Coordinates of C-alpha atoms and ligand atoms in Angstrom, one line a residue:
M1 CA 0.0 0.0 0.0
K2 CA 1.1 3.5 -0.8
E3 CA 1.7 5.8 2.2
N4 CA -0.6 8.7 2.3
L5 CA 1.5 11.8 2.9
G6 CA -1.5 14.0 3.5
M7 CA -1.3 15.8 0.1
P8 CA -4.4 16.2 -2.1
A9 CA -4.6 14.3 -5.4
F10 CA -3.3 17.1 -7.6
K11 CA -5.0 17.8 -10.9
T12 CA -4.0 20.1 -13.8
V13 CA -5.2 23.6 -13.4
R14 CA -8.5 24.4 -15.2
G15 CA -7.9 24.9 -18.9
M16 CA -4.4 23.2 -18.8
R17 CA -3.7 19.8 -20.2
D18 CA -1.1 17.0 -20.0
F19 CA -0.2 15.5 -23.3
L20 CA 0.0 11.7 -23.5
P21 CA 3.0 10.3 -25.4
K22 CA 0.8 9.7 -28.4
E23 CA -0.4 13.4 -28.4
A24 CA 3.1 14.7 -27.7
K25 CA 4.4 12.8 -30.6
M26 CA 1.7 14.3 -32.9
M27 CA 2.5 17.8 -31.7
K28 CA 6.2 17.2 -32.4
Y29 CA 5.3 15.8 -35.8
V30 CA 3.4 18.9 -36.7
E31 CA 6.3 21.0 -35.4
G32 CA 8.6 19.0 -37.6
K33 CA 6.4 19.9 -40.6
V34 CA 6.4 23.6 -39.5
R35 CA 10.2 23.6 -39.5
K36 CA 10.3 21.9 -42.9
I37 CA 8.0 24.6 -44.4
A38 CA 10.0 27.3 -42.7
E39 CA 13.1 26.0 -44.4
L40 CA 11.5 25.7 -47.8
Y41 CA 10.2 29.3 -47.6
G42 CA 13.3 30.8 -46.1
Y43 CA 12.0 31.6 -42.6
K44 CA 14.4 31.8 -39.6
E45 CA 13.4 30.8 -36.1
I46 CA 13.6 33.2 -33.2
I47 CA 12.8 32.3 -29.6
T48 CA 11.2 35.0 -27.5
P49 CA 10.1 35.0 -23.8
V50 CA 6.8 33.6 -22.6
V51 CA 6.7 36.6 -20.2
E52 CA 6.5 40.1 -21.7
S53 CA 5.6 43.5 -20.3
H54 CA 1.8 43.9 -20.0
E55 CA 2.0 47.2 -21.9
L56 CA 3.6 45.6 -25.0
L57 CA 1.1 42.8 -25.1
A58 CA -1.9 45.0 -24.4
A59 CA -1.0 47.8 -26.9
K60 CA -2.9 46.5 -29.9
A61 CA -4.3 43.2 -28.8
G62 CA -8.0 44.2 -29.0
E63 CA -10.5 44.0 -26.1
E64 CA -11.2 40.3 -26.5
V65 CA -7.6 39.2 -26.0
R66 CA -6.7 42.0 -23.6
L67 CA -9.3 41.0 -21.1
R68 CA -8.1 37.4 -21.2
M69 CA -4.4 37.9 -20.5
Y70 CA -2.7 36.3 -17.5
T71 CA -1.5 39.5 -16.0
F72 CA 0.4 39.9 -12.7
K73 CA 3.1 41.8 -10.9
D74 CA 6.4 40.1 -10.6
L75 CA 8.4 40.4 -7.3
G76 CA 10.1 43.5 -8.6
G77 CA 6.7 45.2 -9.0
R78 CA 6.6 45.1 -12.9
M79 CA 3.3 44.5 -14.6
I80 CA 3.9 41.6 -16.8
A81 CA 1.7 39.0 -18.7
L82 CA 2.1 35.6 -20.3
R83 CA 2.0 36.1 -24.0
P84 CA -1.4 35.6 -25.6
E85 CA 0.1 35.7 -29.1
F86 CA 3.5 36.0 -30.7
T87 CA 3.2 39.0 -33.0
P88 CA 3.9 41.8 -30.4
S89 CA 7.1 39.9 -29.3
V90 CA 8.3 39.6 -32.9
A91 CA 7.5 43.2 -33.6
R92 CA 9.4 44.3 -30.4
F93 CA 12.3 42.2 -31.6
V94 CA 12.3 43.8 -35.0
A95 CA 11.9 47.3 -33.6
T96 CA 14.9 46.9 -31.3
T97 CA 17.4 44.1 -32.0
L98 CA 16.9 44.0 -35.8
R99 CA 16.3 47.7 -36.1
N100 CA 19.1 48.4 -38.6
E101 CA 19.1 45.1 -40.4
P102 CA 18.2 45.1 -44.1
R103 CA 14.6 44.1 -44.9
P104 CA 12.8 41.8 -45.5
F105 CA 12.7 39.6 -42.5
R106 CA 11.2 36.2 -42.6
L107 CA 10.9 34.9 -39.1
F108 CA 9.0 32.1 -37.3
C109 CA 8.3 31.0 -33.7
V110 CA 6.8 27.9 -32.2
G111 CA 5.6 27.7 -28.6
S112 CA 2.9 28.0 -26.0
L113 CA 0.5 30.9 -25.6
Y114 CA -1.9 31.7 -22.7
R115 CA -5.4 33.1 -22.7
Y116 CA -8.0 33.0 -20.0
D117 CA -10.6 31.7 -22.4
E118 CA -13.6 29.6 -21.3
P119 CA -12.3 26.0 -21.8
Q120 CA -14.2 24.2 -24.5
Q121 CA -13.5 22.0 -27.5
G122 CA -10.5 23.5 -29.3
R123 CA -10.2 26.4 -26.9
Y124 CA -7.7 26.0 -24.1
R125 CA -6.0 28.4 -21.7
E126 CA -2.6 27.1 -22.8
F127 CA -2.3 26.3 -26.5
W128 CA 0.4 26.1 -29.1
Q129 CA 1.0 28.0 -32.3
S130 CA 3.5 28.3 -35.1
N131 CA 3.8 31.8 -36.1
F132 CA 5.3 33.2 -39.4
E133 CA 6.0 36.8 -40.1
L134 CA 7.2 38.4 -43.3
M135 CA 8.3 42.0 -42.4
G136 CA 9.4 44.8 -44.6
S137 CA 7.2 44.4 -47.7
S138 CA 3.9 46.1 -48.4
K139 CA 3.5 44.2 -51.7
P140 CA 0.7 41.8 -52.4
E141 CA 3.2 39.0 -53.2
A142 CA 4.1 39.1 -49.5
D143 CA 0.5 38.5 -48.6
A144 CA 0.2 35.8 -51.2
E145 CA 3.3 34.1 -49.8
I146 CA 1.8 33.9 -46.3
I147 CA -1.4 32.3 -47.7
M148 CA 0.6 29.8 -49.9
L149 CA 2.9 28.9 -47.0
T150 CA -0.1 28.1 -44.8
N151 CA -1.5 26.0 -47.6
S152 CA 1.8 24.1 -47.8
L153 CA 1.7 23.4 -44.1
M154 CA -1.8 22.1 -44.2
E155 CA -0.8 19.8 -47.1
A156 CA 2.4 18.8 -45.3
V157 CA 0.6 17.6 -42.2
G158 CA -1.8 15.7 -44.5
L159 CA -5.0 17.7 -44.0
N160 CA -7.6 17.6 -46.9
N161 CA -10.3 20.0 -48.0
C162 CA -9.0 23.1 -46.3
V163 CA -10.9 26.3 -47.0
F164 CA -9.3 29.7 -46.7
K165 CA -11.7 32.5 -45.6
V166 CA -10.3 35.8 -46.9
G167 CA -11.2 39.4 -46.3
H168 CA -9.6 42.9 -45.9
V169 CA -10.0 45.1 -42.9
G170 CA -9.3 48.1 -45.1
V171 CA -12.8 47.8 -46.6
L172 CA -14.8 48.3 -43.4
R173 CA -12.2 50.6 -41.8
G174 CA -12.0 52.6 -45.0
I175 CA -15.7 53.3 -45.0
L176 CA -15.9 54.0 -41.3
S177 CA -13.0 56.5 -41.3
Q178 CA -14.3 58.3 -44.4
E179 CA -17.6 58.6 -42.4
K180 CA -15.4 60.2 -39.6
V181 CA -16.2 57.4 -37.0
D182 CA -13.7 57.7 -34.2
E183 CA -11.1 55.0 -33.7
K184 CA -12.5 53.6 -30.5
T185 CA -16.0 53.1 -32.0
E186 CA -14.4 51.7 -35.2
N187 CA -12.5 49.1 -33.1
E188 CA -15.8 48.2 -31.3
V189 CA -17.6 47.8 -34.6
M190 CA -14.8 45.5 -35.8
Q191 CA -15.0 43.4 -32.6
L192 CA -18.7 43.0 -33.1
M193 CA -18.2 42.1 -36.7
D194 CA -15.6 39.5 -35.7
K195 CA -18.2 37.9 -33.4
K196 CA -20.7 38.0 -36.3
Q197 CA -23.0 40.3 -34.2
Y198 CA -23.8 42.3 -37.4
D199 CA -27.0 43.8 -36.1
D200 CA -25.3 45.2 -33.0
A201 CA -22.4 46.5 -35.2
L202 CA -24.8 48.3 -37.5
K203 CA -26.7 49.8 -34.5
L204 CA -23.4 51.1 -33.2
V205 CA -22.5 52.6 -36.5
K206 CA -25.9 54.3 -36.8
G207 CA -25.4 55.7 -33.3
A208 CA -22.1 57.2 -34.4
G209 CA -24.0 59.5 -36.8
V210 CA -23.0 58.0 -40.1
S211 CA -24.9 58.6 -43.4
G212 CA -27.7 56.4 -44.5
K213 CA -25.6 55.3 -47.5
C214 CA -22.9 54.0 -45.1
V215 CA -25.4 51.9 -43.2
A216 CA -26.8 50.5 -46.4
T217 CA -23.3 49.7 -47.8
L218 CA -22.3 47.9 -44.6
G219 CA -25.6 46.0 -44.6
K220 CA -24.9 44.8 -48.1
L221 CA -21.2 44.0 -47.4
V222 CA -21.9 41.7 -44.4
E223 CA -24.2 39.6 -46.6
L224 CA -21.6 39.3 -49.4
K225 CA -19.5 36.2 -49.3
G226 CA -18.8 33.2 -51.5
G227 CA -16.3 30.9 -53.3
R228 CA -16.4 32.6 -56.7
V229 CA -13.9 35.0 -55.4
F230 CA -13.5 37.3 -58.4
E231 CA -17.2 37.7 -58.8
I232 CA -17.5 38.6 -55.1
I233 CA -14.6 41.1 -55.5
E234 CA -16.3 42.8 -58.4
K235 CA -19.5 43.2 -56.3
M236 CA -17.5 44.6 -53.4
K237 CA -15.9 47.1 -55.8
K238 CA -19.4 48.2 -56.9
Y239 CA -20.8 48.5 -53.4
V240 CA -17.9 50.6 -52.0
K241 CA -17.3 52.8 -55.1
S242 CA -17.8 56.1 -53.3
Y243 CA -15.4 55.2 -50.5
E244 CA -11.9 55.8 -51.9
M245 CA -9.9 53.9 -49.2
A246 CA -12.3 51.0 -49.3
V247 CA -11.9 50.8 -53.1
D248 CA -8.1 50.6 -52.7
A249 CA -8.5 47.8 -50.2
V250 CA -10.7 45.8 -52.5
E251 CA -8.1 46.4 -55.3
N252 CA -5.4 45.2 -53.0
L253 CA -7.3 42.0 -52.1
H254 CA -8.0 41.4 -55.8
E255 CA -4.2 41.6 -56.6
I256 CA -3.3 39.2 -53.7
L257 CA -5.9 36.6 -54.8
K258 CA -4.8 36.9 -58.4
L259 CA -1.2 36.2 -57.4
V260 CA -2.2 33.1 -55.4
L261 CA -4.1 31.8 -58.4
E262 CA -1.3 32.6 -60.8
S263 CA 1.2 30.7 -58.6
G264 CA -0.8 27.6 -59.6
C265 CA -1.4 26.8 -55.9
E266 CA -4.8 25.0 -55.7
I267 CA -6.5 26.7 -52.7
D268 CA -10.1 26.6 -51.9
M269 CA -10.9 30.2 -51.0
T270 CA -14.0 32.0 -49.9
V271 CA -14.1 35.8 -49.8
D272 CA -16.1 37.3 -47.0
A273 CA -16.7 41.0 -47.4
G274 CA -17.8 41.5 -43.7
F275 CA -15.0 39.5 -42.3
S276 CA -13.1 41.0 -39.3
R277 CA -10.6 39.7 -36.8
G278 CA -10.4 40.5 -33.1
L279 CA -6.9 41.8 -33.0
E280 CA -6.7 45.6 -33.5
Y281 CA -3.4 45.8 -35.3
Y282 CA -4.6 44.5 -38.7
T283 CA -4.5 47.0 -41.6
G284 CA -5.0 44.9 -44.7
M285 CA -5.8 41.4 -45.9
I286 CA -6.9 39.0 -43.2
F287 CA -7.6 35.3 -43.5
E288 CA -8.5 32.1 -41.5
V289 CA -8.2 28.4 -42.4
Y290 CA -10.9 25.9 -41.8
V291 CA -11.6 22.2 -42.5
P292 CA -15.2 20.9 -42.9
E293 CA -14.9 18.6 -39.8
L294 CA -14.4 21.6 -37.4
D295 CA -16.2 24.9 -37.2
I296 CA -13.3 26.7 -35.5
A297 CA -10.4 28.2 -37.3
L298 CA -7.1 26.2 -37.5
G299 CA -5.1 29.4 -38.1
G300 CA -5.5 33.1 -38.6
G301 CA -3.5 36.0 -39.8
G302 CA -3.2 39.1 -42.0
R303 CA -1.4 42.3 -42.7
Y304 CA -0.4 44.8 -40.0
D305 CA 1.6 47.7 -41.3
R306 CA 1.9 50.0 -38.3
L307 CA 2.7 47.8 -35.3
I308 CA 6.5 48.0 -35.5
E309 CA 6.4 51.7 -35.8
L310 CA 4.1 51.8 -32.8
F311 CA 6.8 50.0 -30.8
G312 CA 9.4 52.6 -31.8
G313 CA 10.9 50.8 -34.8
E314 CA 11.4 52.0 -38.4
P315 CA 8.1 52.0 -40.4
T316 CA 7.9 48.3 -41.4
P317 CA 4.9 46.9 -43.2
A318 CA 4.3 43.3 -42.3
V319 CA 2.1 40.3 -42.8
G320 CA 1.9 37.1 -40.7
I321 CA -0.1 34.1 -39.7
A322 CA -0.6 32.0 -36.5
H323 CA -1.3 28.3 -37.0
G324 CA -3.1 26.8 -34.0
I325 CA -1.2 23.5 -33.5
D326 CA -3.8 22.1 -31.0
R327 CA -6.5 22.6 -33.6
I328 CA -4.4 21.2 -36.5
M329 CA -4.0 18.1 -34.3
M330 CA -7.7 17.9 -33.7
A331 CA -8.4 18.2 -37.5
M332 CA -5.8 15.5 -38.2
Q333 CA -7.6 13.2 -35.7
R334 CA -11.0 13.9 -37.3
Q335 CA -9.6 13.2 -40.7
K336 CA -7.7 10.2 -39.4
T337 CA -4.5 11.4 -40.9
L338 CA -1.6 8.9 -40.7
L339 CA 1.6 10.2 -39.3
K340 CA 4.4 9.3 -41.7
T341 CA 7.2 8.7 -39.1
G342 CA 10.0 6.2 -39.4
K343 CA 11.6 4.1 -36.7
E344 CA 8.7 2.3 -35.1
N345 CA 10.2 -1.2 -34.7
R346 CA 11.6 -0.8 -31.3
V347 CA 13.6 -3.5 -29.6
M348 CA 13.6 -4.7 -26.0
V349 CA 16.7 -6.2 -24.6
I350 CA 16.0 -8.7 -21.8
P351 CA 18.7 -10.2 -19.6
V352 CA 17.8 -13.7 -18.5
K353 CA 19.4 -13.2 -15.1
S354 CA 20.8 -10.4 -13.0
E355 CA 24.5 -11.2 -13.8
L356 CA 23.8 -10.5 -17.5
K357 CA 22.5 -6.9 -17.0
G358 CA 25.9 -5.5 -18.1
E359 CA 25.8 -7.5 -21.3
A360 CA 22.3 -6.4 -22.0
L361 CA 23.3 -2.7 -21.6
K362 CA 26.3 -3.3 -23.9
I363 CA 24.1 -4.8 -26.6
S364 CA 21.7 -1.9 -26.3
R365 CA 24.5 0.6 -26.8
M366 CA 25.7 -1.3 -29.9
L367 CA 22.2 -1.0 -31.4
R368 CA 21.7 2.6 -30.6
D369 CA 25.1 3.4 -32.2
A370 CA 23.6 1.9 -35.3
D371 CA 20.6 4.2 -34.9
I372 CA 18.2 1.5 -33.7
P373 CA 15.8 2.5 -30.9
V374 CA 16.2 0.2 -27.9
E375 CA 14.7 -0.3 -24.5
V376 CA 16.3 -2.4 -21.8
E377 CA 14.2 -4.4 -19.3
V378 CA 14.7 -2.5 -16.1
M379 CA 12.1 -4.1 -13.8
G380 CA 14.0 -7.2 -13.0
R381 CA 11.2 -9.3 -14.4
K382 CA 11.4 -12.9 -15.6
V383 CA 11.7 -13.3 -19.4
T384 CA 8.1 -14.4 -19.8
K385 CA 6.7 -11.4 -17.9
A386 CA 9.0 -9.0 -19.8
L387 CA 7.9 -10.6 -23.1
E388 CA 4.2 -10.2 -22.2
D389 CA 4.9 -6.5 -21.5
A390 CA 6.8 -6.0 -24.8
D391 CA 3.9 -7.7 -26.6
R392 CA 1.3 -5.5 -25.0
R393 CA 3.2 -2.4 -26.0
K394 CA 3.6 -3.7 -29.6
I395 CA 7.4 -3.8 -29.5
R396 CA 8.6 -5.7 -32.5
Y397 CA 11.7 -7.6 -31.3
A398 CA 12.9 -9.0 -28.1
I399 CA 16.6 -9.7 -27.7
I400 CA 17.0 -12.3 -25.0
V401 CA 20.4 -12.3 -23.4
G402 CA 21.0 -15.8 -21.9
E403 CA 24.1 -17.5 -20.6
K404 CA 24.1 -20.5 -22.9
E405 CA 23.9 -18.4 -26.1
L406 CA 26.3 -15.8 -24.8
N407 CA 28.9 -18.5 -24.3
E408 CA 28.8 -18.9 -28.0
G409 CA 28.8 -15.1 -28.7
A410 CA 25.1 -15.1 -29.5
V411 CA 21.6 -14.0 -28.3
V412 CA 18.1 -15.1 -29.1
I413 CA 16.1 -12.7 -31.2
R414 CA 12.3 -13.1 -31.0
N415 CA 10.0 -11.5 -33.5
L416 CA 7.0 -10.7 -31.4
M417 CA 4.7 -10.0 -34.3
K418 CA 5.5 -13.3 -36.2
R419 CA 6.0 -15.2 -32.9
E420 CA 9.2 -16.8 -34.1
Q421 CA 12.7 -16.8 -32.8
S422 CA 16.3 -17.7 -33.7
T423 CA 19.7 -17.6 -32.3
V424 CA 21.9 -14.9 -33.8
K425 CA 25.6 -14.1 -33.4
I426 CA 26.1 -10.7 -31.6
E427 CA 27.9 -9.2 -34.6
K428 CA 25.0 -10.2 -36.9
I429 CA 22.2 -8.7 -34.7
I430 CA 22.0 -5.4 -36.6
E431 CA 21.9 -7.2 -40.0
K432 CA 19.2 -9.5 -38.8
L433 CA 17.0 -6.7 -37.4
E434 CA 17.4 -4.6 -40.6
S435 CA 16.7 -7.5 -42.9
N436 CA 13.5 -8.3 -41.1
S437 CA 12.1 -4.8 -40.8
Ligands
AMP501 P1 -5.6 34.4 -33.1 O1 -4.3 34.8 -32.6 O2 -6.8 34.5 -32.1 O3 -5.9 34.8 -34.4 O4 -5.5 32.8 -33.1 C1 -4.8 32.1 -34.2 C2 -5.0 30.7 -34.1 O5 -4.6 30.2 -32.8 C3 -6.5 30.3 -34.1 O6 -7.0 30.2 -35.4 C4 -6.5 29.0 -33.4 O7 -6.2 27.9 -34.2 C5 -5.5 29.2 -32.3 N1 -6.1 29.6 -31.0 C6 -6.4 30.8 -30.6 N2 -6.9 30.8 -29.3 C7 -6.8 29.5 -29.0 C8 -7.2 28.8 -27.8 N3 -7.7 29.4 -26.7 N4 -7.1 27.4 -27.8 C9 -6.6 26.7 -28.8 N5 -6.2 27.4 -30.0 C10 -6.3 28.7 -30.0

């Protein structure tokens, strides 16, 4: 019996999760694909702190994220917070450390983020993202690259039927600013739009004293969406024709989508004219990625041209994307994606008796030197018990180190799948394992 030391049975904190080996493996698999895509597109990794100043993280996060930050004072009295997203950290880094370096920067980060969200399916208080930022270019080819890169990642992890929902914050913001709506109200309208509370958004706009034409235009835009992207874009142009900045925004979106198409990249896209995203720093194209099996976004991003300047850096236009690794994993599970990993045929080395432990360790070293994954029986169990355990865990080979065979420089190799065994000279073990795999 275990002694009770009077401690409670600890559980994870609400919203936090342990990852089982199978889940951890999947996460690392996705991260591996992220690194591969980064390499293919020329993005360099940076590692930034989980803890940043509250002021930095709150500056342009938008009300939704701002209210959900884990904020506290450290022992030195500094107001700090756990990062709810990567972009402010990368922007800070570019505004300071990389200040005088030649543009463009292609940077990526992978790690955990923290938001005090209400835990539910696909929404956790600790979650993981890979985040790609292309900084220094205001050109539509930079936006197109971020969309294409995201599509490449979705393909690389084996996801099918991804849909990219695309929009442009410059359309709604262009109309609102031409109508002289103040920035605070504009941000509130965008937040409501993001939550699809269109009626409330329109009410707020009316209350801000805009023209009847403005209300009518916004009303039409929020209804306008669809997969025939260039038709939708033509309609958008027509609806917003008296709002100069909005017209430029639609033109910009048009150019980006044309480039994606010209690249030959087969992406299923939907344009949504009333699309908005919670973060306040976006200035241009915005997008999210979905699969039919889940109604939550697997990733989201867009263009933010003024953030680096806001943090004291040189004016640096930028576009980026955050891929939600937890949700990508969920989507892979739903689509029953197979992980294409090597090295599954593990080996267990079992000494028949205590005096042969050293020999078992020596054989295990020899195999690992040949890049073969090995476990050694460490529970002091009898061979039959150890074999039962190996079988249960789907280990492919057992190497049984016994005195009789060892006297002849050999061991017994048992194939646990085929349930057959043979005596093999120690110097031939690797050859035998490789020929059977
Ligand atoms: P955002 O920074 O809110 O645009 O989020 C980008 C992506 O991160 C989303 O599309 C999700 O895939 C993922 N994400 C955001 N919040 C959470 C959360 N609370 N739990 C899990 N994934 C999240």
